[in-house]
Short mmCIF file of C-alpha atoms and ligand atoms in Angstrom, two decimals:
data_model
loop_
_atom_site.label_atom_id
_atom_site.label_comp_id
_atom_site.label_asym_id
_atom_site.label_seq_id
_atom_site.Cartn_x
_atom_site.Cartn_y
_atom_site.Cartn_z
CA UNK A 196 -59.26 -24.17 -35.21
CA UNK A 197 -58.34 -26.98 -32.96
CA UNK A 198 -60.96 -29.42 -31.37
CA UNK A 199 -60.79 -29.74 -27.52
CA UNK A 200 -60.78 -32.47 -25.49
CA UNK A 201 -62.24 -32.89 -21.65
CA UNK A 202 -60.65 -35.95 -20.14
CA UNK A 203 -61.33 -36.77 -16.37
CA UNK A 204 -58.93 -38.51 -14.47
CA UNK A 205 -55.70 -37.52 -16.41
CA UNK A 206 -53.50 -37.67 -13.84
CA UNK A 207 -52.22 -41.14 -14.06
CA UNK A 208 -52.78 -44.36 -16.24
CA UNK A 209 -55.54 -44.41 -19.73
CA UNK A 210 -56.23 -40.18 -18.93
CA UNK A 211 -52.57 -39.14 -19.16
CA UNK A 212 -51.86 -41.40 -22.26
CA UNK A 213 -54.96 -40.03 -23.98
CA UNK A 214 -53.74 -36.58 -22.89
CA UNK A 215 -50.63 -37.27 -24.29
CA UNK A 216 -52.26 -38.70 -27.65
CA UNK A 217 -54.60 -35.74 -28.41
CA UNK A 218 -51.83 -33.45 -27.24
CA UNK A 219 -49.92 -34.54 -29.97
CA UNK A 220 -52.14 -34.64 -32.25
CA UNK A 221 -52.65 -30.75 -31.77
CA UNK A 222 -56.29 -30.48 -29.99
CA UNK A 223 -56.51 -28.82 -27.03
CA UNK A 224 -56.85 -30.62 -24.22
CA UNK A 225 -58.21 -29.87 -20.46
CA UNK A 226 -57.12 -31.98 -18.16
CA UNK A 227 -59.00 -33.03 -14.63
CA UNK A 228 -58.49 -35.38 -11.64
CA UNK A 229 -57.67 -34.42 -7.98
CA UNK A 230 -53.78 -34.54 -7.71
CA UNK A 231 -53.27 -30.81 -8.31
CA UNK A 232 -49.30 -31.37 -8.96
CA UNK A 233 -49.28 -34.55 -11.20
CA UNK A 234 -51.39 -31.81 -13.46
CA UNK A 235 -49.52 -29.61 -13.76
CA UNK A 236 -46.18 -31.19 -14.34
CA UNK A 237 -48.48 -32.95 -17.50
CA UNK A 238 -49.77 -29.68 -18.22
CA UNK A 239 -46.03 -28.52 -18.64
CA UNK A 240 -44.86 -31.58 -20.80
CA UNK A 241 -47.99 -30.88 -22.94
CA UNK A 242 -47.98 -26.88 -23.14
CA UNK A 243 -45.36 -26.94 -25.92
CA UNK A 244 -47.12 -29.24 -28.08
CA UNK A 245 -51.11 -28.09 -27.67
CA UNK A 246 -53.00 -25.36 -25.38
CA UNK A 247 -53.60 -27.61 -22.15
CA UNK A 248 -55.97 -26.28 -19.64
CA UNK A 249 -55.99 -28.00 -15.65
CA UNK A 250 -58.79 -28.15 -13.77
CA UNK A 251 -58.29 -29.78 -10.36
CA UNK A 252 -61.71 -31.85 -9.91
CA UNK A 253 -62.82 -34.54 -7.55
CA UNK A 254 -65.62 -36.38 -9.98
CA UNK A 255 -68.19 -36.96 -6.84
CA UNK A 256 -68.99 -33.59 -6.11
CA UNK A 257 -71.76 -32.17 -8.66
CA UNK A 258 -71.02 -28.32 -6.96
CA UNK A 259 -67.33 -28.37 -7.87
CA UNK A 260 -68.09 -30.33 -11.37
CA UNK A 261 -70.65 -27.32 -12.74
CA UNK A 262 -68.63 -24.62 -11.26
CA UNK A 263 -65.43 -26.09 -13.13
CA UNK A 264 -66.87 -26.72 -16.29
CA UNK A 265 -69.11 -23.34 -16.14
CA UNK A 266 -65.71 -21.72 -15.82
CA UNK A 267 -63.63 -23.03 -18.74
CA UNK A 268 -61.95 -19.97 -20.48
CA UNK A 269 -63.56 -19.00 -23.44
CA UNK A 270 -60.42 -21.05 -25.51
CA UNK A 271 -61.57 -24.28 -24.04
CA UNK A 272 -65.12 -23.89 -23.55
CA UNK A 273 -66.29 -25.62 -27.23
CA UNK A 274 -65.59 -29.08 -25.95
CA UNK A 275 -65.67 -32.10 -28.92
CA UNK A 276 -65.32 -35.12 -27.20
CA UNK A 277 -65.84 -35.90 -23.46
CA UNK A 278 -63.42 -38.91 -22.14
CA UNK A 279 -65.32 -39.72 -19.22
CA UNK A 280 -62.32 -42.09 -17.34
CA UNK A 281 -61.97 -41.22 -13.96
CA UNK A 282 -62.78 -43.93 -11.90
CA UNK A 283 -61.52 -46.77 -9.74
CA UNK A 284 -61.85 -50.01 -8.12
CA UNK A 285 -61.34 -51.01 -4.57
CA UNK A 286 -62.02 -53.67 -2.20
CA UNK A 287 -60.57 -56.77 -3.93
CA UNK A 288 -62.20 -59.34 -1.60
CA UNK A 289 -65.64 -61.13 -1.24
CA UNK A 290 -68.40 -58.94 -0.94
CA UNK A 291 -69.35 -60.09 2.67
CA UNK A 292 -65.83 -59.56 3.76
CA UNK A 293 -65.55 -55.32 2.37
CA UNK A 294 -65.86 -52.08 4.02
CA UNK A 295 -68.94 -50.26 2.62
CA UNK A 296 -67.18 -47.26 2.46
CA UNK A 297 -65.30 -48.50 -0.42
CA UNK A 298 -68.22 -49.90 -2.11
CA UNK A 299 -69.81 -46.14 -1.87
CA UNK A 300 -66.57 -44.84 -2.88
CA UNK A 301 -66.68 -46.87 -6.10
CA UNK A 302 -70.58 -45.81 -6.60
CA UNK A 303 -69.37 -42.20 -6.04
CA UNK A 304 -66.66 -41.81 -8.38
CA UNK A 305 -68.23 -44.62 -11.14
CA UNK A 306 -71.57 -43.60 -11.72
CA UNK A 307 -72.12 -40.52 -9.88
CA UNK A 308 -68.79 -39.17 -10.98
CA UNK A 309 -69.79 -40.27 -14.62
CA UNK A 310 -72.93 -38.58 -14.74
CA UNK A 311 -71.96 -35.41 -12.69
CA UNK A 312 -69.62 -34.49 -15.45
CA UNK A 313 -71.53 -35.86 -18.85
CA UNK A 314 -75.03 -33.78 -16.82
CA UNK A 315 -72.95 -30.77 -16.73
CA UNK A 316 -71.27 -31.07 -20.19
CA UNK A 317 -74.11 -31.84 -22.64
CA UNK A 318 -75.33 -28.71 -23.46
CA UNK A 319 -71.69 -28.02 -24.73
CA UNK A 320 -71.29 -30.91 -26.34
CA UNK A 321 -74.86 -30.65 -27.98
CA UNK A 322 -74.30 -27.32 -28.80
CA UNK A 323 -71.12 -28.92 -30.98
CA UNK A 324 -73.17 -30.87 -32.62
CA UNK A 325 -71.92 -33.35 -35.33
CA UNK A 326 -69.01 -35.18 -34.78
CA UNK A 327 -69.42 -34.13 -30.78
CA UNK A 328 -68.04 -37.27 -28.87
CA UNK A 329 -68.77 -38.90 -25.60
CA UNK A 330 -66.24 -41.91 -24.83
CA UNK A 331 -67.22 -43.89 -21.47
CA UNK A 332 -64.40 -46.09 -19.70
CA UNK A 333 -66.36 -48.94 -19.19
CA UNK A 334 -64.51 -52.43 -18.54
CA UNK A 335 -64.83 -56.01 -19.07
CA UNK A 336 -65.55 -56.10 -15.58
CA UNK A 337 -69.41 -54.77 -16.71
CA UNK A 338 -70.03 -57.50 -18.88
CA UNK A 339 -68.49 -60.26 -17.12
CA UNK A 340 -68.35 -61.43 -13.27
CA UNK A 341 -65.59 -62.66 -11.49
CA UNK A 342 -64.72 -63.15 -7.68
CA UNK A 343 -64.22 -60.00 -6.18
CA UNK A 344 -65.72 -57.67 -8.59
CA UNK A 345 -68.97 -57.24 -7.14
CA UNK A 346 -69.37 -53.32 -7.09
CA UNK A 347 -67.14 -52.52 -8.81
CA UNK A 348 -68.25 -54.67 -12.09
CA UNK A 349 -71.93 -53.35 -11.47
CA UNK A 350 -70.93 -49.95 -11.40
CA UNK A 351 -69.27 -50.91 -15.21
CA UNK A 352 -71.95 -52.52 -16.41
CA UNK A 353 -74.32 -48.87 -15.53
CA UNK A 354 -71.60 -47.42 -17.52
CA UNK A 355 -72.59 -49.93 -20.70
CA UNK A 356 -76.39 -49.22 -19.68
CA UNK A 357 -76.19 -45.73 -19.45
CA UNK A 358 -74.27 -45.38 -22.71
CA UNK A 359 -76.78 -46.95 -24.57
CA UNK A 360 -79.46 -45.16 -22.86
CA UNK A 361 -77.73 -41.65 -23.79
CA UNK A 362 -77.30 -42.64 -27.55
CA UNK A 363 -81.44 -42.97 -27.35
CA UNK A 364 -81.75 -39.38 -25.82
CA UNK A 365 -78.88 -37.52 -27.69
CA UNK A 366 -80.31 -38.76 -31.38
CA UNK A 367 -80.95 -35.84 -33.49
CA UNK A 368 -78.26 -34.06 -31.91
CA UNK A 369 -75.08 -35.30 -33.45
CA UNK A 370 -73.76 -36.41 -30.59
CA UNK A 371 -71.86 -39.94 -30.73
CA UNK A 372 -71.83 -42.36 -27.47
CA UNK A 373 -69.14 -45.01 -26.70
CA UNK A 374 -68.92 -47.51 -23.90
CA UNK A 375 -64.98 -48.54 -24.42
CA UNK A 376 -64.67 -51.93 -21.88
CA UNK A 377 -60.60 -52.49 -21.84
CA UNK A 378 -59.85 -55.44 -19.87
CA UNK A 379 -56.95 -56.03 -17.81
CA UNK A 380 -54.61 -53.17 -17.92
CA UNK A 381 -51.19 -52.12 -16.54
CA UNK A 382 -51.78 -48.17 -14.84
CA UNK A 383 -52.07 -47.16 -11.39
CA UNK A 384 -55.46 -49.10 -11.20
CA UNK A 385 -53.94 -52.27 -9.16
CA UNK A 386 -52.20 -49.94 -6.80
CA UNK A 387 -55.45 -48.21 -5.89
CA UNK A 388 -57.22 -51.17 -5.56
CA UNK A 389 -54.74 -52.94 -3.28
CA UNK A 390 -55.14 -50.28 -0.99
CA UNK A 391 -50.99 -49.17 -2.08
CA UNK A 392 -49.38 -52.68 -2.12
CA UNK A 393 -47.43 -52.59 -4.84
CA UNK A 394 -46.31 -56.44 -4.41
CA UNK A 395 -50.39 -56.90 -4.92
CA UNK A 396 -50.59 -54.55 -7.35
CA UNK A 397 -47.44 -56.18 -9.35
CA UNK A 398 -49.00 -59.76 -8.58
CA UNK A 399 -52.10 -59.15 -10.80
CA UNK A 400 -49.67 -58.52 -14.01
CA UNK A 401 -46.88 -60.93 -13.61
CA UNK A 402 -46.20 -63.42 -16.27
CA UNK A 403 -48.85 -61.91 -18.63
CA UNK A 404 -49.02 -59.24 -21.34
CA UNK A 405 -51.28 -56.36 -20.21
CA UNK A 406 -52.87 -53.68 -22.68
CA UNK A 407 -51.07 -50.26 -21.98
CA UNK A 408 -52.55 -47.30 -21.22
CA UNK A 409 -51.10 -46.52 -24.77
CA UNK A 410 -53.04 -48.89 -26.33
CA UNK A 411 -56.36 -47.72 -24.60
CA UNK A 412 -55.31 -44.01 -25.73
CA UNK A 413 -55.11 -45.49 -29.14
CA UNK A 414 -58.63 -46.56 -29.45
CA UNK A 415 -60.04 -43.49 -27.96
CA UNK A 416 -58.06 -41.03 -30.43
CA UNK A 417 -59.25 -43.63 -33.21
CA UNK A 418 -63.01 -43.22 -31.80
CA UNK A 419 -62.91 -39.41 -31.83
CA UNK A 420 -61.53 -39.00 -34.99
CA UNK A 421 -64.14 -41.31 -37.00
CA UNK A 422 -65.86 -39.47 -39.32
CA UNK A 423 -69.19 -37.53 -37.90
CA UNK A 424 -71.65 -40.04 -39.65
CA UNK A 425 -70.21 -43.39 -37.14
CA UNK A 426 -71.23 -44.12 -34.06
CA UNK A 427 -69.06 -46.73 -32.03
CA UNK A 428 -71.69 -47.73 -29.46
CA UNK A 429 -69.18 -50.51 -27.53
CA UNK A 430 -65.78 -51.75 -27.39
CA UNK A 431 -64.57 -54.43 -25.39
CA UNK A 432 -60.73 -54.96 -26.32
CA UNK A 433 -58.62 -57.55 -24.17
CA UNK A 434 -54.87 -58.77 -24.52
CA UNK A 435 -54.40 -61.85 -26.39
CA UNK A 436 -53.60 -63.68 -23.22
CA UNK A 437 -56.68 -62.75 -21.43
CA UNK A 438 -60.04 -65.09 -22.20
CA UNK A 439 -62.41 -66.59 -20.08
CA UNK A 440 -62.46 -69.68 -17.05
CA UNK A 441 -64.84 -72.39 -16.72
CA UNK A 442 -67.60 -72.24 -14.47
CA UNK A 443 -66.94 -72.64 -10.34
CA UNK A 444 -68.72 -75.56 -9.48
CA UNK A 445 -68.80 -75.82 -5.45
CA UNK A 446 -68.04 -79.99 -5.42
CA UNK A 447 -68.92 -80.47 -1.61
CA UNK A 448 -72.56 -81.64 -0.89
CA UNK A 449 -72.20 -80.93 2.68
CA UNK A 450 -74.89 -78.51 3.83
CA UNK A 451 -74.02 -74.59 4.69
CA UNK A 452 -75.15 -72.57 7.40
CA UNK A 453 -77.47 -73.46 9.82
CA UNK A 454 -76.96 -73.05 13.07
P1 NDP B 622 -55.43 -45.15 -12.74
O1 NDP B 622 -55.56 -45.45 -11.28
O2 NDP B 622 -54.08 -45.11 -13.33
O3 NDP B 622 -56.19 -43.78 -13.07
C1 NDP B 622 -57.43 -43.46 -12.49
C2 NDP B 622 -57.69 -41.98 -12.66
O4 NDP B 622 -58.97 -41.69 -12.12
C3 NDP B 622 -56.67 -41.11 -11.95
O5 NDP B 622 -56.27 -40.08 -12.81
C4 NDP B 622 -57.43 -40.56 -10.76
O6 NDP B 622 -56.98 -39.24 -10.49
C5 NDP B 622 -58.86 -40.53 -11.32
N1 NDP B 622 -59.85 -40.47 -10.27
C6 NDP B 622 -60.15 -41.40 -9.34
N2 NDP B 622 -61.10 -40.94 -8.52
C7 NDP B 622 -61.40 -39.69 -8.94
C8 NDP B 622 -62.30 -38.69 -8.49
N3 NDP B 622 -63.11 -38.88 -7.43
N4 NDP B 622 -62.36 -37.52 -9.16
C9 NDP B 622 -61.57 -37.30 -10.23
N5 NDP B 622 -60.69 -38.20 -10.70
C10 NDP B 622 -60.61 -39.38 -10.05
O7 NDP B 622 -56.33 -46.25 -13.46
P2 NDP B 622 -56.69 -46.46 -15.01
O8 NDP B 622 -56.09 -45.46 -15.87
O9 NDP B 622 -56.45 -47.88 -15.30
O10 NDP B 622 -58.27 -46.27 -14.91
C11 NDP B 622 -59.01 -45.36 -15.71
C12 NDP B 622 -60.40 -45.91 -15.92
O11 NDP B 622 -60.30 -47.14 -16.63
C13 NDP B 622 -61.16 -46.23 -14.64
O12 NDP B 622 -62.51 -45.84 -14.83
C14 NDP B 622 -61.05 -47.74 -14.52
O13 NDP B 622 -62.14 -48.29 -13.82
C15 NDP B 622 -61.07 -48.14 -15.98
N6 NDP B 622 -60.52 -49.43 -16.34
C16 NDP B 622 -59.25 -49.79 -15.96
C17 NDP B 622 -58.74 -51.01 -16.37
C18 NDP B 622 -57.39 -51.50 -15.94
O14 NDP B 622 -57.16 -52.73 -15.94
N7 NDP B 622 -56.44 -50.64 -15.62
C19 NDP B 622 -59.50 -51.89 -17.26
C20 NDP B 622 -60.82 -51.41 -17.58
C21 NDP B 622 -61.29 -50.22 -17.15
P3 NDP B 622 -56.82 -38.60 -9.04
O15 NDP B 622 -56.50 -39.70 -8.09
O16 NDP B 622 -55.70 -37.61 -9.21
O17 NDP B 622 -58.12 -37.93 -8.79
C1 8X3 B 623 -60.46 -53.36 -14.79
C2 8X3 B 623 -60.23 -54.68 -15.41
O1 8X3 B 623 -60.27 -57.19 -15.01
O2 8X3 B 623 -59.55 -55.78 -13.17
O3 8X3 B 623 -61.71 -52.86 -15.09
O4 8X3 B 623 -61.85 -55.85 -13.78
S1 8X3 B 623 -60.49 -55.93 -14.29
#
């Protein structure tokens, strides 16, 4: 019998690829996120090559997430590995100078999101038992700071935290935990986080070699697939042409603030 995959946020960017790449490789696959008609139009380019199931989720809300998963039909109900990806940045500006909205929005979806779906899924997945398979989209972004990432990092770096932390509870069980940090990526991320500017969006990739959403699909198939006895606890995987700056030094010895 097949193994079945959950993946949340499949409608665009890492999700569909690692749709795509389990499709193929014959597991079954139920796919989530909240665009109802990118689904399904996956869910028909998949059907012929695996059973796909849809489930049209928004992440935040803990109701919806139970009642979804709670309802799986019975094909789809053994669930291997969890790909716990939906998630998003916004804001791209200095802290002081963002809406808090987005900053909740990014809490919301990030960690609440994250642990709405992996609360609701564990007895499944323990209940699967060796080999079961939790993969967490964390990001570079958790591990190292930059202007501009300020929530959005932090909420990454829970995702590293919490990984670990899972690994701790979920020993006995079988169950395998992976934080997998990409760094910078070409999807739909850059579009969401520029608010829809897709000159912004472009911006961040010119010039550059990106990883693909391919290339993060890759790494999650290979993670799934290890055999029962390996645990992968984190990945951090970059493009070549992606390293790290020196340190900002403010050169001005003129005091701030005041009145
Ligand atoms: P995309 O914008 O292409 O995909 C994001 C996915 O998340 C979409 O399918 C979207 O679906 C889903 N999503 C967002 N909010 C919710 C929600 N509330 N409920 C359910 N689904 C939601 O970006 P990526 O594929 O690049 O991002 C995937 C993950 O990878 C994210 O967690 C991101 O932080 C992380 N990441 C991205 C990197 C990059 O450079 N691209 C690098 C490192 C990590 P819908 O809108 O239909 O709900
Ligand atoms: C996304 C990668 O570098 O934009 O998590 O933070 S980056």
């Amino acid at each position: 019998m097949s193994k079945t995959v959950f993946i949340t946020g499949a409608t665009s960017g890492f999700g569909a690829a690692t749709a795509r790449r389990f499709a193929h490789d014959g597991w079954a696959v139920v796919i989530s996120g909240r665009r109802k008609e990118r689904l399904r139009s996956l869910g028909d380019e998949l059907g012929f090559l695996a059973p796909v199931h849809t489930v049209v989720l928004d992440v935040q809300n803990a109701d919806a997430v139970r009642e979804a998963i709670g309802s799986l039909p019975a094909k789809f109900r053994d669930i291997h590995t969890l790909v716990n990806n939906a998630g998003l940045a916004l804001a791209p500006d200095a802290m002081q100078r963002v809406e808090l909205a987005d900053l909740h929005t990014m809490i919301n979806t990030n960690i609440t999101g994250l642990v709405n779906v992996t609360h609701a899924l564990l007895p499944t997945l323990i209940r699967t038992g060796d080999g079961a398979t939790v993969i967490n989209i964390g990001s570079t972004a958790g591990e190292w700071p930059y202007p501009g990432s300020h929530v959005y990092g932090a909420t990454k770096a829970f995702v590293k935290q919490f990984s670990y932390n899972l690994r701790c509870d979920l020993q006995g069980t079988g169950v395998r935990v992976t934080d997998l940090s990409p760094g910078i990526a070409e999807t739909e991320f850059s579009v969401v986080r520029n608010n829809g500017d897709r000159s912004a969006a472009d911006a961040v990739y010119e010039g550059t070699v990106p990883l693909t959403a391919r290339d993060v699909a890759e790494q999650i198939a290979h993670i799934a697939n290890l055999p029962d006895h390996i645990n992968i606890n984190r990945v951090e995987m970059v493009p070549v042409r992606q390293a790290w700056g020196p340190y900002a030094i403010h050169r001005d010895k003129t005091p701030t603030g005041g009145v």
